[in-house]
GROMACS .gro file of C-alpha atoms in nm:
model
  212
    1UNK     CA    1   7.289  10.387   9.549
    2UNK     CA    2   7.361  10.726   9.382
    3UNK     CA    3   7.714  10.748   9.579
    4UNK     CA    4   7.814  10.438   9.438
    5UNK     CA    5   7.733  10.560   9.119
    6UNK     CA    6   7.889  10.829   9.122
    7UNK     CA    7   8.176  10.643   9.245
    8UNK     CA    8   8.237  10.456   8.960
    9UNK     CA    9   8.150  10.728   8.733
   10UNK     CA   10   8.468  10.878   8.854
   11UNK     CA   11   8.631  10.600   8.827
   12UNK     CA   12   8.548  10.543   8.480
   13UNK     CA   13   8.715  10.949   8.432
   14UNK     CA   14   9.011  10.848   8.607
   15UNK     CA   15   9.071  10.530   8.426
   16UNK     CA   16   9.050  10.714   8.103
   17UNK     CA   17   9.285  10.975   8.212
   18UNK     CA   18   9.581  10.663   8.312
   19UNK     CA   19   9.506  10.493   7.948
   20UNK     CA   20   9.619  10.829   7.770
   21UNK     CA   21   9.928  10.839   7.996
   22UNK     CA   22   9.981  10.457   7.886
   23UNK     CA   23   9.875  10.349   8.250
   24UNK     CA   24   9.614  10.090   8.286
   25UNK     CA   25   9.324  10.131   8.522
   26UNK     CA   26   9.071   9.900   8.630
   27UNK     CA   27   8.753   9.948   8.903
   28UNK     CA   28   8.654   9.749   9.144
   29UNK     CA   29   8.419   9.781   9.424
   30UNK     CA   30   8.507   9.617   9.707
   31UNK     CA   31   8.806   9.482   9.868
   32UNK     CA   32   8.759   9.068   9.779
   33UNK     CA   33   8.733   9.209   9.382
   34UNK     CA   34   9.054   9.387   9.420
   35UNK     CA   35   9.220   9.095   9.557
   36UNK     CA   36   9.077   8.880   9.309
   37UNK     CA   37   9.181   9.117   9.045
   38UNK     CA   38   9.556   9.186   9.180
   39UNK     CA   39   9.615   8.779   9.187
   40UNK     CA   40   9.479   8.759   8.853
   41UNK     CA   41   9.771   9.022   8.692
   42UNK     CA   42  10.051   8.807   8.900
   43UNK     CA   43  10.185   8.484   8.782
   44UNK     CA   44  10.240   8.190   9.008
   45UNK     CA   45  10.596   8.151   9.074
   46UNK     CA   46  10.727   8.480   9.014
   47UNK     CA   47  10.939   8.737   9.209
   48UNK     CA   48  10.738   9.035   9.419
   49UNK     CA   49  10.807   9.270   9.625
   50UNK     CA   50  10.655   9.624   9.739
   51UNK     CA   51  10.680   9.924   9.923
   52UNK     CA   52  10.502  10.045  10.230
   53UNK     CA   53  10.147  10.061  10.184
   54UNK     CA   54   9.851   9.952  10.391
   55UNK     CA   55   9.630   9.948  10.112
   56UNK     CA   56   9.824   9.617   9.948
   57UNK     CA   57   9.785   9.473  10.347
   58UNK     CA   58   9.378   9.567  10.377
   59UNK     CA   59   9.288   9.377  10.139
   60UNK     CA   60   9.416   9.066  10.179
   61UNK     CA   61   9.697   9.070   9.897
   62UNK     CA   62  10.009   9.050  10.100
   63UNK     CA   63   9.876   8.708  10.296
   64UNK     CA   64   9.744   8.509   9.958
   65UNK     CA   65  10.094   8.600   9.861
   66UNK     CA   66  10.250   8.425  10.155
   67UNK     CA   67  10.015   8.147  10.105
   68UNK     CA   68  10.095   8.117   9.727
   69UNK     CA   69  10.334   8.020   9.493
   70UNK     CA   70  10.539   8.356   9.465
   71UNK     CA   71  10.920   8.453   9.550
   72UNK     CA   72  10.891   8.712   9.780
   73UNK     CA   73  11.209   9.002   9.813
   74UNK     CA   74  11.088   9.132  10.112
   75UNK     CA   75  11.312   9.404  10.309
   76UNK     CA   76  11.139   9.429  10.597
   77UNK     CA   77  11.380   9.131  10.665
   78UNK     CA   78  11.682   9.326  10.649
   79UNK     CA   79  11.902   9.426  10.981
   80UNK     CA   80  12.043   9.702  10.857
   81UNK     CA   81  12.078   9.982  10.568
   82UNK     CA   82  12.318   9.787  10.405
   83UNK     CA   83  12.138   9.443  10.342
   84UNK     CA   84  11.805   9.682  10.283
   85UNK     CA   85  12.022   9.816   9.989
   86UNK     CA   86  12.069   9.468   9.889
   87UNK     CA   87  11.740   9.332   9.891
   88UNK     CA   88  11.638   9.670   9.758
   89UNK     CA   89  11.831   9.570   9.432
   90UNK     CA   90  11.675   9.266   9.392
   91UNK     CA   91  11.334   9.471   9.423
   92UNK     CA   92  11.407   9.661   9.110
   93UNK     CA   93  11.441   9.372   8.936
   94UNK     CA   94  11.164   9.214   9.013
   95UNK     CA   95  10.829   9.075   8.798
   96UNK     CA   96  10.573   9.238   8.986
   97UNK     CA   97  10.620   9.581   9.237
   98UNK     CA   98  10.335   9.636   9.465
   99UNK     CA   99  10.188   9.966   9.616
  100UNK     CA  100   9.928  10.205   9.667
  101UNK     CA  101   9.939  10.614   9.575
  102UNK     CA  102   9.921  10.840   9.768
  103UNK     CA  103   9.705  11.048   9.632
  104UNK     CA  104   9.527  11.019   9.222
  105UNK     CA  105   9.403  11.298   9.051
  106UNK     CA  106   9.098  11.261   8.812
  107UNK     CA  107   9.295  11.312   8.534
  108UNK     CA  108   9.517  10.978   8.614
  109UNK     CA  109   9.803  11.148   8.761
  110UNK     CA  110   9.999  10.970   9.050
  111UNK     CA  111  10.144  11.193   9.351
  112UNK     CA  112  10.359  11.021   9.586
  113UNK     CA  113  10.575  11.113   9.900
  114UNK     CA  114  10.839  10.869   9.975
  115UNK     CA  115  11.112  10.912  10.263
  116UNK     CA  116  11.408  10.690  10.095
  117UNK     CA  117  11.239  10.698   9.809
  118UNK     CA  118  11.283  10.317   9.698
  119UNK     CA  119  10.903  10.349   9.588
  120UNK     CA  120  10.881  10.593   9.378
  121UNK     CA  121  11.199  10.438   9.286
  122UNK     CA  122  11.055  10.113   9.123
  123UNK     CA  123  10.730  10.348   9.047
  124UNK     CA  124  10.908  10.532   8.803
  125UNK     CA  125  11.121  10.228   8.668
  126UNK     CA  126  11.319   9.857   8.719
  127UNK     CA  127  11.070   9.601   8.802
  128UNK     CA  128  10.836   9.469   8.479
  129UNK     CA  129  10.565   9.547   8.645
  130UNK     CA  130  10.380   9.781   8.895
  131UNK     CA  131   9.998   9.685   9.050
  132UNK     CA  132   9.870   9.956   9.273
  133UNK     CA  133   9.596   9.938   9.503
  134UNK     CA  134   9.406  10.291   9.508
  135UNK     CA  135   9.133  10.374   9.722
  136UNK     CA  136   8.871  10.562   9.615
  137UNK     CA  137   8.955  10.833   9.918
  138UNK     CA  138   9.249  10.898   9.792
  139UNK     CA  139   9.114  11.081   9.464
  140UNK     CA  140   9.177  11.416   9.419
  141UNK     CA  141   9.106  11.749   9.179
  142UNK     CA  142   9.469  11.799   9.069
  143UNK     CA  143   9.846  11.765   9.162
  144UNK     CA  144   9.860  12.081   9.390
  145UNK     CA  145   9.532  11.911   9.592
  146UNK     CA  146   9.726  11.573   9.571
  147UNK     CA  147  10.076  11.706   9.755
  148UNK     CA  148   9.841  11.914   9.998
  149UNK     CA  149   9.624  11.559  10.071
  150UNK     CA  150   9.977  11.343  10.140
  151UNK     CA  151  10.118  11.611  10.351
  152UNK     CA  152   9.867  11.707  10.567
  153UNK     CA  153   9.628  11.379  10.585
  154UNK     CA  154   9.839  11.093  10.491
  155UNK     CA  155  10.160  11.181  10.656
  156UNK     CA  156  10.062  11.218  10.980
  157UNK     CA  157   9.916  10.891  11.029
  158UNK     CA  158  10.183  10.728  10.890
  159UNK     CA  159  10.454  10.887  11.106
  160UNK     CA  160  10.241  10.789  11.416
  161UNK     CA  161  10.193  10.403  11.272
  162UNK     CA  162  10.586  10.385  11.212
  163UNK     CA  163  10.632  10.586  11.558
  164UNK     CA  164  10.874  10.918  11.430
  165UNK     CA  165  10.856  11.198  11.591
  166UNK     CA  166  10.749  11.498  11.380
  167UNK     CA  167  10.585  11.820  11.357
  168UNK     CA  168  10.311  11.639  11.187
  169UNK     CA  169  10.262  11.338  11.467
  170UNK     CA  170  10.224  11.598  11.721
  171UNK     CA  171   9.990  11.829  11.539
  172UNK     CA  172   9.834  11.607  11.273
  173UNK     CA  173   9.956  11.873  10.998
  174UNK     CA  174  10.244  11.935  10.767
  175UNK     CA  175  10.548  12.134  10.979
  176UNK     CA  176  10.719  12.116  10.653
  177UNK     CA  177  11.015  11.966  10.850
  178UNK     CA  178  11.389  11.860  10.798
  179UNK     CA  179  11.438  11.637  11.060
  180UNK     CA  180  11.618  11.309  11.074
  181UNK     CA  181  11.244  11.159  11.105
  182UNK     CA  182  11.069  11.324  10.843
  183UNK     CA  183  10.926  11.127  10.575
  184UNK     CA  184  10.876  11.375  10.299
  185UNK     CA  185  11.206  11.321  10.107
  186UNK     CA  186  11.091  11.291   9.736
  187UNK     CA  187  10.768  11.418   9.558
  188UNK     CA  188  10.729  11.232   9.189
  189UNK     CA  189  10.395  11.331   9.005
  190UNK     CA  190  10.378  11.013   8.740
  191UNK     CA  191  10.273  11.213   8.436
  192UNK     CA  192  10.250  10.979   8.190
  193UNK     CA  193  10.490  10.595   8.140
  194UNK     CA  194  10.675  10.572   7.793
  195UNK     CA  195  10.508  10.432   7.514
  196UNK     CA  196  10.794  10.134   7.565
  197UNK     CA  197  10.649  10.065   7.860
  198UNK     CA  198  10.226  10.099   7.849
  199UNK     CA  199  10.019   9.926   8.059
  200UNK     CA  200  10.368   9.831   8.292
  201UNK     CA  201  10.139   9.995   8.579
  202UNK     CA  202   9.778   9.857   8.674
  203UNK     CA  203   9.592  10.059   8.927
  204UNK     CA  204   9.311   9.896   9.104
  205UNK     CA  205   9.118  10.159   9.204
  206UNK     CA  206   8.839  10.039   9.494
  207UNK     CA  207   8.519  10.166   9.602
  208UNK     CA  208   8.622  10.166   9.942
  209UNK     CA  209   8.836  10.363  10.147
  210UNK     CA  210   9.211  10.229  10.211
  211UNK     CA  211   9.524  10.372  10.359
  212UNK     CA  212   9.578  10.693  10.434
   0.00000   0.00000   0.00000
């Protein structure tokens, strides 16, 4: 009882920290009320698409999306860089972007690693709006903690899911690699969004553990 308390007592800190950076934050604390919340912010019959995250898969979103009214840019689809490009351009124009972070701080800072860097892409700006899907394990102190969390604990994980061969799927840490497989291309800490666009991202946070 006192964990989950505490739980959303730091959510209630973090969701204060995204409303002064004109970033909306909401808490819910399980799964089925995240999914209930993320279909609520989405109009029937609009375009979405998303980046990589499991977090948007666990729980539930991407299938009621499938099943729904929505037009879906999707470019896992694509058969090669060039028609990902093309799709990808018709993902930054899009009504609703979804993802997860990588890593939160409790001040409402974002920190995410992105190999090609078409989510932090839309993150930062193009599509009207941006719902991410934040587990509650993926809170951390500040920004230095955050980029130490992604590269040593998310990355690894995610290079063995997507099957790349790195210094970090072979010793489940950052190598701080290079190579044609890495996946730590671009590092964007989301400060704040302009005051033109407030409340363009929602963060669900849950009070469960998604993703990496």
């Amino acid at each position: 009882m006192f964990l989950n308390e505490a739980t959303k007592l730091r959510a209630e800190t973090i969701i204060k920290g995204l409303e002064k950076r004109n970033m909306h934050g909401v808490f819910c604390a399980t799964k089925e009320d995240a999914l209930k919340q993320a279909l609520s912010y989405i109009k029937e019959g609009s375009s979405v698409s998303w980046g990589g995250s499991m977090s948007v898969s666990e729980i539930g979103l991407m299938d009621a999306l499938k099943e729904g009214n929505y037009h879906l840019i999707d470019r896992s689809v694509a058969k090669n860089f060039d028609e990902q490009r093309e799709i990808f351009s018709k993902a930054v124009l899009s009504d609703y972007f979804l993802m997860s972070s990588n890593a939160i701080t409790l001040d409402g800072e974002l920190i995410n690693i992105d190999g090609t860097g078409n989510r932090v892409a839309c993150l930062s700006y193009g599509p009207k709006h941006v719902i991410m899907i934040v587990g509650m394990n993926k809170v951390v102190n500040d920004v230095e903690d955050g980029i130490k969390r992604v590269r040593n604990f998310a990355s690894p994980p995610n290079t063995l899911r997507l099957g790349l061969k790195t210094p970090c799927s072979m010793t489940g840490r950052c190598g701080d690699c290079y190579g044609d497989t890495c996946i730590c291309s671009q590092i964007v800490v989301t400060r704040r969004q302009s005051a033109m666009m407030k409340d363009r991202v929602k963060v669900i946070l849950v009070g469960e553990s998604l993703g990496y």
